[in-house]
Coordinates of N, CA and C and ligand atoms in Angstrom, one line a residue:
M1 N -19.4 8.3 -16.4 CA -18.4 8.1 -15.4 C -18.5 9.2 -14.4
K2 N -18.7 10.4 -14.8 CA -18.8 11.5 -13.8 C -19.9 11.2 -12.8
E3 N -21.0 10.6 -13.3 CA -22.1 10.3 -12.4 C -21.7 9.4 -11.2
V4 N -20.8 8.4 -11.6 CA -20.4 7.5 -10.6 C -19.5 8.2 -9.5
Q5 N -18.6 9.1 -10.0 CA -17.8 9.8 -9.1 C -18.6 10.7 -8.2
D6 N -19.6 11.4 -8.8 CA -20.5 12.3 -8.0 C -21.3 11.5 -7.0
H7 N -21.7 10.3 -7.4 CA -22.5 9.5 -6.4 C -21.7 9.2 -5.2
W8 N -20.5 8.6 -5.3 CA -19.7 8.2 -4.1 C -19.2 9.5 -3.3
F9 N -18.9 10.5 -4.1 CA -18.4 11.7 -3.5 C -19.5 12.3 -2.6
K10 N -20.7 12.4 -3.2 CA -21.9 13.0 -2.5 C -22.3 12.2 -1.3
L11 N -22.2 10.9 -1.5 CA -22.6 10.0 -0.4 C -21.7 10.1 0.8
A12 N -20.4 10.2 0.4 CA -19.4 10.4 1.5 C -19.6 11.7 2.3
K13 N -20.0 12.7 1.6 CA -20.3 14.0 2.3 C -21.5 13.8 3.2
E14 N -22.6 13.2 2.6 CA -23.8 13.0 3.4 C -23.6 12.1 4.6
E15 N -22.7 11.1 4.5 CA -22.6 10.1 5.6 C -21.4 10.4 6.5
G16 N -20.7 11.6 6.2 CA -19.7 12.0 7.1 C -18.3 11.3 7.0
Y17 N -18.1 10.7 5.8 CA -16.8 10.1 5.6 C -15.8 11.1 5.0
R18 N -14.6 11.0 5.3 CA -13.6 12.0 4.9 C -13.2 11.9 3.4
S19 N -13.5 10.7 2.8 CA -13.3 10.6 1.4 C -14.2 9.5 0.8
R20 N -14.3 9.5 -0.5 CA -15.1 8.5 -1.2 C -14.5 7.1 -1.1
A21 N -13.2 7.1 -0.7 CA -12.5 5.8 -0.6 C -13.1 4.9 0.4
A22 N -13.9 5.5 1.3 CA -14.5 4.7 2.4 C -15.3 3.6 1.8
Y23 N -16.0 3.8 0.6 CA -16.9 2.8 0.0 C -16.1 1.7 -0.6
K24 N -14.8 1.9 -0.9 CA -14.0 0.7 -1.4 C -13.8 -0.3 -0.3
L25 N -13.5 0.2 0.9 CA -13.3 -0.7 2.0 C -14.6 -1.3 2.5
I26 N -15.7 -0.6 2.5 CA -17.0 -1.1 2.8 C -17.4 -2.3 1.9
D27 N -17.2 -2.0 0.6 CA -17.5 -3.1 -0.4 C -16.6 -4.3 -0.1
I28 N -15.3 -4.1 0.1 CA -14.4 -5.2 0.3 C -14.8 -6.0 1.5
D29 N -15.0 -5.3 2.6 CA -15.3 -6.0 3.9 C -16.7 -6.6 3.9
D30 N -17.7 -6.0 3.1 CA -19.0 -6.7 3.0 C -18.8 -8.0 2.3
R31 N -17.9 -8.1 1.4 CA -17.8 -9.4 0.6 C -16.9 -10.4 1.3
R32 N -15.8 -9.9 2.0 CA -14.8 -10.8 2.4 C -14.6 -10.8 3.9
R33 N -15.3 -10.0 4.7 CA -15.2 -10.0 6.2 C -13.8 -10.0 6.7
V34 N -13.0 -9.0 6.3 CA -11.6 -8.9 6.8 C -11.5 -8.3 8.2
L35 N -12.6 -7.6 8.6 CA -12.5 -6.9 9.9 C -13.5 -7.5 10.8
R36 N -12.9 -8.0 12.0 CA -13.8 -8.6 13.0 C -13.9 -7.7 14.2
R37 N -15.0 -7.9 14.9 CA -15.2 -7.0 16.1 C -14.1 -7.3 17.1
G38 N -13.6 -6.2 17.7 CA -12.5 -6.3 18.7 C -11.1 -6.4 18.1
A39 N -11.0 -6.3 16.8 CA -9.7 -6.5 16.1 C -8.7 -5.4 16.3
R40 N -7.4 -5.7 16.2 CA -6.3 -4.7 16.2 C -6.1 -4.5 14.7
V41 N -6.1 -3.3 14.2 CA -6.0 -3.0 12.8 C -4.9 -2.0 12.5
L42 N -4.1 -2.3 11.5 CA -3.2 -1.3 11.0 C -3.7 -0.7 9.7
D43 N -3.9 0.6 9.7 CA -4.3 1.3 8.4 C -3.1 2.0 7.9
A44 N -2.5 1.5 6.8 CA -1.3 2.1 6.2 C -1.7 3.0 5.0
G45 N -1.2 4.2 5.1 CA -1.6 5.2 4.1 C -3.0 5.6 4.4
A46 N -3.2 6.1 5.6 CA -4.5 6.3 6.1 C -5.2 7.7 5.8
A47 N -4.4 8.7 5.5 CA -4.9 10.0 5.3 C -5.8 10.2 4.1
P48 N -6.9 10.9 4.2 CA -7.3 11.7 5.3 C -8.0 10.9 6.4
G49 N -8.4 9.7 6.2 CA -8.9 8.9 7.3 C -10.2 8.1 7.1
S50 N -10.7 8.0 5.9 CA -12.0 7.4 5.7 C -11.9 5.9 6.0
W51 N -10.8 5.2 5.6 CA -10.7 3.8 5.9 C -10.7 3.6 7.4
S52 N -10.0 4.5 8.1 CA -10.0 4.3 9.6 C -11.4 4.5 10.2
Q53 N -12.1 5.4 9.6 CA -13.5 5.6 10.1 C -14.3 4.3 9.9
V54 N -14.2 3.7 8.7 CA -14.9 2.5 8.5 C -14.5 1.4 9.4
A55 N -13.1 1.2 9.5 CA -12.6 0.1 10.3 C -13.0 0.3 11.8
A56 N -12.9 1.5 12.3 CA -13.2 1.8 13.7 C -14.6 1.4 14.0
A57 N -15.6 1.7 13.1 CA -17.0 1.4 13.3 C -17.2 -0.2 13.2
R58 N -16.5 -0.8 12.3 CA -16.7 -2.3 12.2 C -16.1 -3.1 13.3
I59 N -15.0 -2.7 13.8 CA -14.3 -3.5 14.9 C -14.9 -3.1 16.3
G60 N -15.6 -2.0 16.4 CA -16.3 -1.6 17.6 C -15.3 -1.0 18.6
H61 N -15.8 -0.6 19.8 CA -15.0 0.1 20.8 C -14.0 -0.7 21.4
K62 N -14.1 -2.1 21.3 CA -13.1 -2.9 21.9 C -11.9 -3.2 21.0
G63 N -12.0 -2.8 19.8 CA -10.9 -2.9 18.8 C -10.1 -1.6 18.8
V64 N -9.0 -1.6 18.0 CA -8.2 -0.4 17.9 C -7.6 -0.3 16.5
V65 N -7.5 0.9 16.0 CA -6.9 1.1 14.7 C -5.7 2.0 14.9
F66 N -4.5 1.6 14.3 CA -3.4 2.5 14.2 C -3.3 3.0 12.8
A67 N -3.4 4.3 12.6 CA -3.5 4.9 11.3 C -2.2 5.7 11.0
V68 N -1.5 5.2 10.0 CA -0.2 5.7 9.7 C -0.2 6.4 8.3
D69 N 0.4 7.6 8.2 CA 0.5 8.2 6.9 C 1.7 9.2 6.9
L70 N 2.2 9.4 5.7 CA 3.3 10.3 5.5 C 2.8 11.7 5.9
T71 N 1.5 12.0 5.6 CA 1.0 13.3 5.8 C 0.2 13.3 7.1
A72 N 0.1 14.5 7.7 CA -0.7 14.6 9.0 C -2.2 14.4 8.7
M73 N -2.8 13.8 9.7 CA -4.3 13.6 9.6 C -4.9 14.5 10.7
D74 N -6.0 15.1 10.3 CA -6.8 15.9 11.2 C -7.3 15.1 12.4
G75 N -7.5 15.7 13.5 CA -8.1 15.0 14.7 C -9.6 14.8 14.4
G76 N -10.3 14.3 15.3 CA -11.8 14.2 15.1 C -12.1 12.8 14.6
L77 N -11.2 11.9 14.6 CA -11.5 10.5 14.2 C -12.0 9.8 15.4
P78 N -12.7 8.6 15.3 CA -13.2 7.9 16.5 C -12.1 7.7 17.5
E79 N -12.5 7.5 18.8 CA -11.6 7.4 19.9 C -10.6 6.3 19.8
N80 N -11.1 5.2 19.1 CA -10.2 4.0 19.1 C -9.2 4.1 17.9
V81 N -9.1 5.3 17.3 CA -8.1 5.4 16.2 C -6.9 6.2 16.7
H82 N -5.7 5.6 16.6 CA -4.5 6.3 17.0 C -3.7 6.8 15.7
R83 N -3.4 8.0 15.6 CA -2.7 8.5 14.4 C -1.2 8.6 14.6
L84 N -0.5 8.3 13.5 CA 0.9 8.4 13.5 C 1.4 9.0 12.1
Q85 N 2.1 10.1 12.2 CA 2.6 10.6 10.9 C 4.0 10.0 10.7
A86 N 4.1 9.1 9.7 CA 5.4 8.5 9.5 C 5.4 7.7 8.2
D87 N 6.6 7.4 7.7 CA 6.7 6.5 6.5 C 6.6 5.1 7.1
L88 N 5.6 4.4 6.5 CA 5.4 3.0 7.1 C 6.6 2.1 7.0
R89 N 7.5 2.4 6.0 CA 8.7 1.6 5.9 C 9.8 1.9 6.9
E90 N 9.6 2.9 7.6 CA 10.6 3.3 8.6 C 10.2 3.1 10.1
I91 N 9.1 2.5 10.3 CA 8.7 2.4 11.7 C 8.8 0.9 12.1
T92 N 8.7 0.7 13.4 CA 8.8 -0.7 13.9 C 7.4 -1.0 14.5
L93 N 7.2 -2.3 14.9 CA 6.0 -2.7 15.5 C 5.8 -1.9 16.8
E94 N 6.9 -1.6 17.5 CA 6.8 -0.9 18.8 C 6.1 0.5 18.6
D95 N 6.3 1.1 17.4 CA 5.7 2.4 17.2 C 4.2 2.3 17.0
V96 N 3.7 1.2 16.7 CA 2.3 1.0 16.5 C 1.7 0.0 17.5
G97 N 2.1 0.2 18.7 CA 1.4 -0.6 19.8 C 2.2 -1.8 20.3
G98 N 3.1 -2.4 19.5 CA 4.0 -3.4 19.9 C 3.4 -4.8 19.9
E99 N 2.1 -5.0 19.4 CA 1.6 -6.3 19.3 C 1.1 -6.6 17.9
P100 N 1.2 -7.8 17.4 CA 0.8 -8.1 16.0 C -0.7 -7.8 15.8
F101 N -1.0 -7.5 14.5 CA -2.3 -7.1 14.1 C -3.2 -8.3 13.7
D102 N -4.5 -8.1 13.8 CA -5.4 -9.1 13.2 C -5.7 -8.8 11.8
A103 N -5.6 -7.5 11.4 CA -5.8 -7.1 10.0 C -4.9 -5.9 9.7
V104 N -4.4 -6.0 8.5 CA -3.6 -4.8 7.9 C -4.3 -4.4 6.7
L105 N -4.5 -3.0 6.6 CA -5.2 -2.4 5.5 C -4.1 -1.5 4.9
S106 N -4.0 -1.5 3.6 CA -3.1 -0.6 2.9 C -3.7 0.0 1.7
D107 N -4.0 1.3 1.8 CA -4.5 2.1 0.6 C -3.3 2.9 0.1
M108 N -2.1 2.6 0.6 CA -0.9 3.4 0.2 C -0.7 3.5 -1.3
A109 N -0.4 4.7 -1.7 CA -0.1 4.9 -3.1 C 1.1 5.8 -3.3
P110 N 2.0 5.6 -4.3 CA 3.0 6.5 -4.5 C 2.5 7.8 -5.1
K111 N 3.2 8.9 -5.0 CA 2.8 10.1 -5.7 C 2.9 9.8 -7.2
T112 N 1.8 10.0 -8.0 CA 1.9 9.6 -9.4 C 2.7 10.7 -10.1
T113 N 3.4 10.2 -11.2 CA 4.3 11.0 -11.9 C 3.9 11.3 -13.3
G114 N 2.9 10.6 -13.8 CA 2.5 10.7 -15.2 C 3.1 9.6 -16.0
D115 N 4.0 8.8 -15.4 CA 4.6 7.7 -16.1 C 4.0 6.4 -15.5
P116 N 3.0 5.8 -16.2 CA 2.2 4.7 -15.6 C 3.1 3.5 -15.2
T117 N 4.2 3.3 -16.0 CA 5.0 2.1 -15.7 C 5.8 2.4 -14.5
G118 N 6.4 3.5 -14.4 CA 7.2 3.9 -13.2 C 6.3 3.9 -11.9
D119 N 5.1 4.4 -12.1 CA 4.2 4.4 -10.9 C 3.8 3.0 -10.5
H120 N 3.6 2.2 -11.5 CA 3.3 0.7 -11.2 C 4.4 0.1 -10.4
F121 N 5.7 0.3 -10.8 CA 6.8 -0.3 -10.1 C 6.9 0.2 -8.7
Q122 N 6.7 1.5 -8.5 CA 6.7 2.1 -7.2 C 5.6 1.5 -6.3
S123 N 4.5 1.3 -6.9 CA 3.3 0.8 -6.1 C 3.6 -0.7 -5.7
V124 N 4.2 -1.4 -6.6 CA 4.5 -2.8 -6.3 C 5.6 -2.9 -5.2
R125 N 6.5 -2.0 -5.3 CA 7.6 -1.9 -4.3 C 7.0 -1.6 -2.9
L126 N 6.1 -0.7 -2.9 CA 5.4 -0.4 -1.6 C 4.7 -1.7 -1.0
C127 N 4.1 -2.4 -1.9 CA 3.4 -3.6 -1.5 C 4.4 -4.7 -1.0
D128 N 5.5 -4.9 -1.8 CA 6.5 -5.9 -1.4 C 7.1 -5.5 -0.1
D129 N 7.3 -4.2 0.1 CA 7.9 -3.8 1.4 C 6.9 -4.1 2.6
L130 N 5.6 -3.9 2.3 CA 4.6 -4.2 3.3 C 4.6 -5.7 3.6
L131 N 4.6 -6.5 2.5 CA 4.6 -8.0 2.7 C 5.8 -8.4 3.5
D132 N 6.9 -7.8 3.3 CA 8.1 -8.1 4.1 C 7.9 -8.0 5.6
Q133 N 7.0 -7.0 5.9 CA 6.8 -6.8 7.4 C 5.8 -7.8 8.0
M134 N 5.0 -8.5 7.1 CA 3.9 -9.3 7.7 C 4.3 -10.3 8.7
P135 N 5.4 -11.1 8.5 CA 5.7 -12.1 9.5 C 5.9 -11.5 10.9
A136 N 6.3 -10.3 11.0 CA 6.5 -9.6 12.3 C 5.2 -8.9 12.8
W137 N 4.4 -8.4 11.8 CA 3.3 -7.5 12.2 C 1.9 -8.2 12.2
L138 N 1.8 -9.2 11.4 CA 0.4 -9.8 11.3 C 0.4 -11.2 12.0
R139 N -0.7 -11.4 12.8 CA -0.7 -12.7 13.5 C -1.2 -13.7 12.5
R140 N -0.8 -15.0 12.8 CA -1.3 -16.1 11.9 C -2.8 -16.1 11.9
G141 N -3.3 -16.4 10.7 CA -4.8 -16.3 10.5 C -5.3 -15.0 10.2
G142 N -4.4 -13.9 10.3 CA -4.9 -12.5 10.0 C -5.1 -12.2 8.5
N143 N -5.7 -11.1 8.3 CA -6.0 -10.7 6.9 C -5.3 -9.4 6.5
L144 N -5.2 -9.3 5.2 CA -4.5 -8.1 4.6 C -5.2 -7.7 3.4
V145 N -5.4 -6.4 3.3 CA -6.0 -5.8 2.0 C -5.0 -4.8 1.6
M146 N -4.5 -4.8 0.3 CA -3.6 -3.8 -0.1 C -3.9 -3.4 -1.5
K147 N -3.7 -2.1 -1.7 CA -3.9 -1.5 -3.0 C -2.6 -1.6 -3.9
V148 N -2.8 -1.8 -5.1 CA -1.7 -1.8 -6.1 C -2.1 -1.2 -7.4
F149 N -1.2 -0.6 -8.1 CA -1.5 -0.1 -9.5 C -1.1 -1.3 -10.4
E150 N -2.1 -1.7 -11.2 CA -1.8 -2.9 -12.0 C -0.8 -2.6 -13.1
G151 N -0.1 -3.7 -13.5 CA 0.9 -3.6 -14.5 C 1.6 -4.9 -14.6
E152 N 2.8 -4.9 -15.2 CA 3.4 -6.2 -15.6 C 3.8 -7.1 -14.3
N153 N 4.1 -6.4 -13.2 CA 4.5 -7.2 -12.0 C 3.4 -7.6 -11.1
Y154 N 2.2 -7.2 -11.5 CA 1.0 -7.5 -10.7 C 0.8 -9.0 -10.5
P155 N 0.9 -9.9 -11.5 CA 0.7 -11.3 -11.3 C 1.7 -11.9 -10.3
A156 N 2.9 -11.4 -10.4 CA 4.0 -11.9 -9.5 C 3.7 -11.5 -8.0
L157 N 3.1 -10.3 -7.9 CA 2.8 -9.9 -6.5 C 1.6 -10.7 -5.9
V158 N 0.6 -11.0 -6.8 CA -0.5 -11.8 -6.3 C 0.0 -13.2 -6.0
K159 N 0.9 -13.7 -6.8 CA 1.5 -15.1 -6.5 C 2.2 -15.1 -5.2
R160 N 3.0 -14.0 -4.9 CA 3.7 -14.0 -3.6 C 2.7 -14.0 -2.5
A161 N 1.7 -13.1 -2.6 CA 0.7 -13.1 -1.6 C 0.0 -14.4 -1.4
A162 N -0.2 -15.1 -2.5 CA -0.9 -16.5 -2.4 C 0.0 -17.5 -1.6
R163 N 1.3 -17.3 -1.7 CA 2.2 -18.2 -0.9 C 2.1 -17.9 0.6
M164 N 1.6 -16.7 0.9 CA 1.6 -16.2 2.3 C 0.2 -16.4 3.0
F165 N -0.8 -16.6 2.2 CA -2.2 -16.6 2.8 C -2.9 -17.8 2.2
E166 N -4.0 -18.2 3.0 CA -4.8 -19.2 2.5 C -5.4 -18.8 1.1
E167 N -5.8 -17.6 1.0 CA -6.3 -17.1 -0.2 C -5.9 -15.6 -0.5
A168 N -5.6 -15.3 -1.7 CA -5.2 -14.0 -2.1 C -5.7 -13.7 -3.5
K169 N -6.6 -12.7 -3.6 CA -7.3 -12.5 -4.9 C -7.4 -11.0 -5.1
G170 N -7.3 -10.6 -6.4 CA -7.5 -9.2 -6.8 C -9.0 -8.9 -6.8
Y171 N -9.3 -7.7 -6.4 CA -10.7 -7.2 -6.4 C -10.8 -5.8 -6.7
K172 N -11.8 -5.4 -7.6 CA -12.0 -4.0 -8.0 C -13.3 -3.6 -7.4
P173 N -13.2 -2.8 -6.3 CA -14.5 -2.4 -5.7 C -15.3 -1.5 -6.6
R174 N -16.6 -1.4 -6.3 CA -17.5 -0.6 -7.2 C -17.2 0.8 -7.2
A175 N -16.7 1.3 -6.0 CA -16.4 2.8 -5.9 C -15.1 3.1 -6.5
S176 N -14.3 2.1 -7.0 CA -13.0 2.4 -7.7 C -13.3 2.8 -9.1
R177 N -12.8 3.9 -9.6 CA -13.1 4.4 -10.9 C -12.6 3.4 -12.0
A178 N -13.5 3.1 -13.0 CA -13.2 2.1 -14.0 C -11.9 2.4 -14.7
E179 N -11.6 3.7 -14.9 CA -10.4 4.0 -15.7 C -9.1 4.0 -14.8
S180 N -9.3 3.8 -13.5 CA -8.1 3.7 -12.6 C -7.5 2.4 -12.7
V181 N -6.1 2.4 -12.6 CA -5.4 1.1 -12.7 C -5.3 0.4 -11.3
E182 N -6.0 1.1 -10.3 CA -5.8 0.5 -9.0 C -6.6 -0.8 -8.8
M183 N -6.0 -1.7 -8.1 CA -6.7 -3.0 -7.8 C -6.4 -3.2 -6.3
F184 N -7.2 -4.1 -5.7 CA -7.0 -4.4 -4.3 C -6.8 -5.9 -4.1
I185 N -5.7 -6.2 -3.5 CA -5.4 -7.6 -3.3 C -5.9 -8.0 -1.9
V186 N -6.9 -8.9 -1.9 CA -7.6 -9.2 -0.6 C -7.0 -10.6 -0.2
C187 N -6.4 -10.6 1.0 CA -5.7 -11.8 1.4 C -6.2 -12.2 2.8
T188 N -6.6 -13.5 2.9 CA -7.1 -14.0 4.2 C -6.4 -15.2 4.6
G189 N -6.3 -15.3 6.0 CA -5.6 -16.5 6.6 C -4.1 -16.5 6.4
F190 N -3.4 -15.6 7.1 CA -2.0 -15.5 7.0 C -1.3 -16.8 7.5
N191 N -0.3 -17.3 6.8 CA 0.4 -18.5 7.3 C 1.7 -18.3 7.9
G192 N 2.1 -17.0 8.1 CA 3.3 -16.7 8.8 C 4.6 -16.6 7.9
K193 N 4.4 -17.0 6.6 CA 5.6 -17.0 5.7 C 5.9 -15.6 5.1
N194 N 7.1 -15.5 4.5 CA 7.5 -14.3 3.9 C 7.1 -14.3 2.4
G195 N 7.1 -15.4 1.8 CA 6.6 -15.6 0.5 C 7.5 -15.2 -0.7
R196 N 8.7 -14.6 -0.3 CA 9.6 -14.2 -1.4 C 10.3 -15.4 -2.0
V197 N 10.4 -15.4 -3.3 CA 11.1 -16.5 -3.9 C 12.5 -15.9 -4.1
P198 N 13.6 -16.6 -3.6 CA 14.9 -16.0 -3.7 C 15.3 -15.9 -5.1
H199 N 15.9 -14.8 -5.4 CA 16.4 -14.5 -6.8 C 17.5 -15.5 -7.1
Q200 N 17.6 -15.9 -8.4 CA 18.6 -16.9 -8.7 C 20.0 -16.5 -8.2
S201 N 20.3 -15.2 -8.3 CA 21.6 -14.8 -7.9 C 21.8 -14.9 -6.4
D202 N 20.7 -15.0 -5.6 CA 20.9 -15.1 -4.2 C 21.2 -16.6 -3.8
A203 N 20.9 -17.5 -4.7 CA 21.1 -18.9 -4.3 C 22.6 -19.2 -4.0
I204 N 22.7 -20.1 -3.0 CA 24.1 -20.4 -2.6 C 24.5 -21.6 -3.5
L205 N 25.3 -21.2 -4.5 CA 25.8 -22.2 -5.4 C 27.0 -22.9 -4.9
P206 N 27.2 -24.2 -5.3 CA 28.5 -24.9 -4.9 C 29.7 -24.1 -5.4
K207 N 30.7 -23.9 -4.6 CA 31.8 -23.2 -5.0 C 32.6 -24.0 -6.0
R208 N 33.0 -23.3 -7.1 CA 33.8 -24.0 -8.1 C 35.1 -23.3 -8.3
R209 N 36.1 -24.1 -8.6 CA 37.4 -23.4 -8.9 C 37.3 -22.7 -10.1
P210 N 37.8 -21.4 -10.2 CA 37.7 -20.7 -11.5 C 38.4 -21.5 -12.6
S211 N 37.8 -21.6 -13.7 CA 38.4 -22.3 -14.8 C 39.5 -21.4 -15.4
K212 N 40.3 -22.0 -16.2 CA 41.4 -21.3 -16.8 C 40.9 -20.1 -17.7
G213 N 41.6 -19.1 -17.7 CA 41.2 -17.9 -18.5 C 40.4 -16.9 -17.7
W214 N 40.0 -17.2 -16.4 CA 39.2 -16.3 -15.6 C 40.1 -15.7 -14.5
G215 N 40.1 -14.4 -14.4 CA 40.8 -13.7 -13.3 C 42.3 -13.9 -13.4
T216 N 42.9 -13.7 -12.2 CA 44.3 -13.8 -12.2 C 44.7 -15.3 -12.0
P217 N 45.6 -15.8 -12.8 CA 46.0 -17.2 -12.7 C 46.7 -17.5 -11.4
S218 N 46.3 -18.6 -10.7 CA 47.0 -18.9 -9.5 C 48.1 -19.9 -9.7
A219 N 48.8 -20.2 -8.6 CA 49.9 -21.1 -8.7 C 49.5 -22.5 -9.3
Q220 N 48.2 -22.9 -8.9 CA 47.7 -24.2 -9.4 C 47.5 -24.2 -10.9
D221 N 47.1 -23.0 -11.4 CA 46.8 -23.0 -12.9 C 48.1 -22.9 -13.7
Ligands
SAM301 C1 -5.3 7.1 -1.5 S1 -4.6 7.8 -0.1 C2 -5.3 7.0 1.2 C3 -6.8 7.3 1.5 C4 -7.3 6.7 2.8 N1 -7.3 5.2 2.7 C5 -8.7 7.2 3.2 O1 -9.6 6.4 3.1 O2 -8.8 8.3 3.6 C6 -3.0 7.2 -0.1 C7 -2.1 7.6 1.0 O3 -0.9 6.8 1.1 C8 0.1 7.6 1.7 N2 1.4 6.9 1.6 C9 2.1 6.7 0.5 N3 3.3 6.1 0.8 C10 3.3 5.9 2.1 C11 4.3 5.4 3.0 N4 5.4 4.9 2.6 N5 4.0 5.5 4.4 C12 2.8 6.0 4.8 N6 1.9 6.5 4.0 C13 2.1 6.5 2.7 C14 0.0 8.9 1.1 O4 0.5 9.9 1.9 C15 -1.6 9.1 0.9 O5 -2.1 9.8 1.9

């Protein structure tokens, strides 16, 4: 296992990428072509910036990347990368150029706590929050790649994504450590929907008169 880590780490150093994570996006894009030349791309959870480096090169100088992260990113990224230090859940489309994206990439991950179940729920929450933004942020036909920590709510998340895209499938890139619970959901062909299934308690049920024995008796009872 160490050898694999060393391989991607060394390669990233040699090739000038800010982290070994670059090879996860390269692998995903080589297989699924989520990045097209001239595209507008949102890179969510972008620091230190290796996905932005990869995306900027693949979309070319006519494309643009908006790189957002809670933590500050060093300068020196390609010219077509705009950096923003912010919580992705607290910004609007206006903060990232004001026009819908052709592709959204999310390598966002919660700070791990040592509680795998709690970390999983936090990770799925981040993904659901991101999916909620898609109708406003992603153009129809656009693509999304998002990282999630696998766990019991993973299948429901993939199902939600499948309602929103022509295709949504989990993929484990070669550069992802085998022992890591991270998976990448690769979604292509956005259909403009939100994909949430309303919770049963959200449903508007026909109003019924309270039956006897419930609450305060009224004059009718
Ligand atoms: C694995 S790192 C990303 C690595 C990056 N893709 C690269 O290639 O350099 C995950 C990042 O997600 C960021 N993150 C987590 N939650 C976030 C949020 N709500 N908004 C913005 N960034 C967030 C973290 O600050 C962290 O830098």
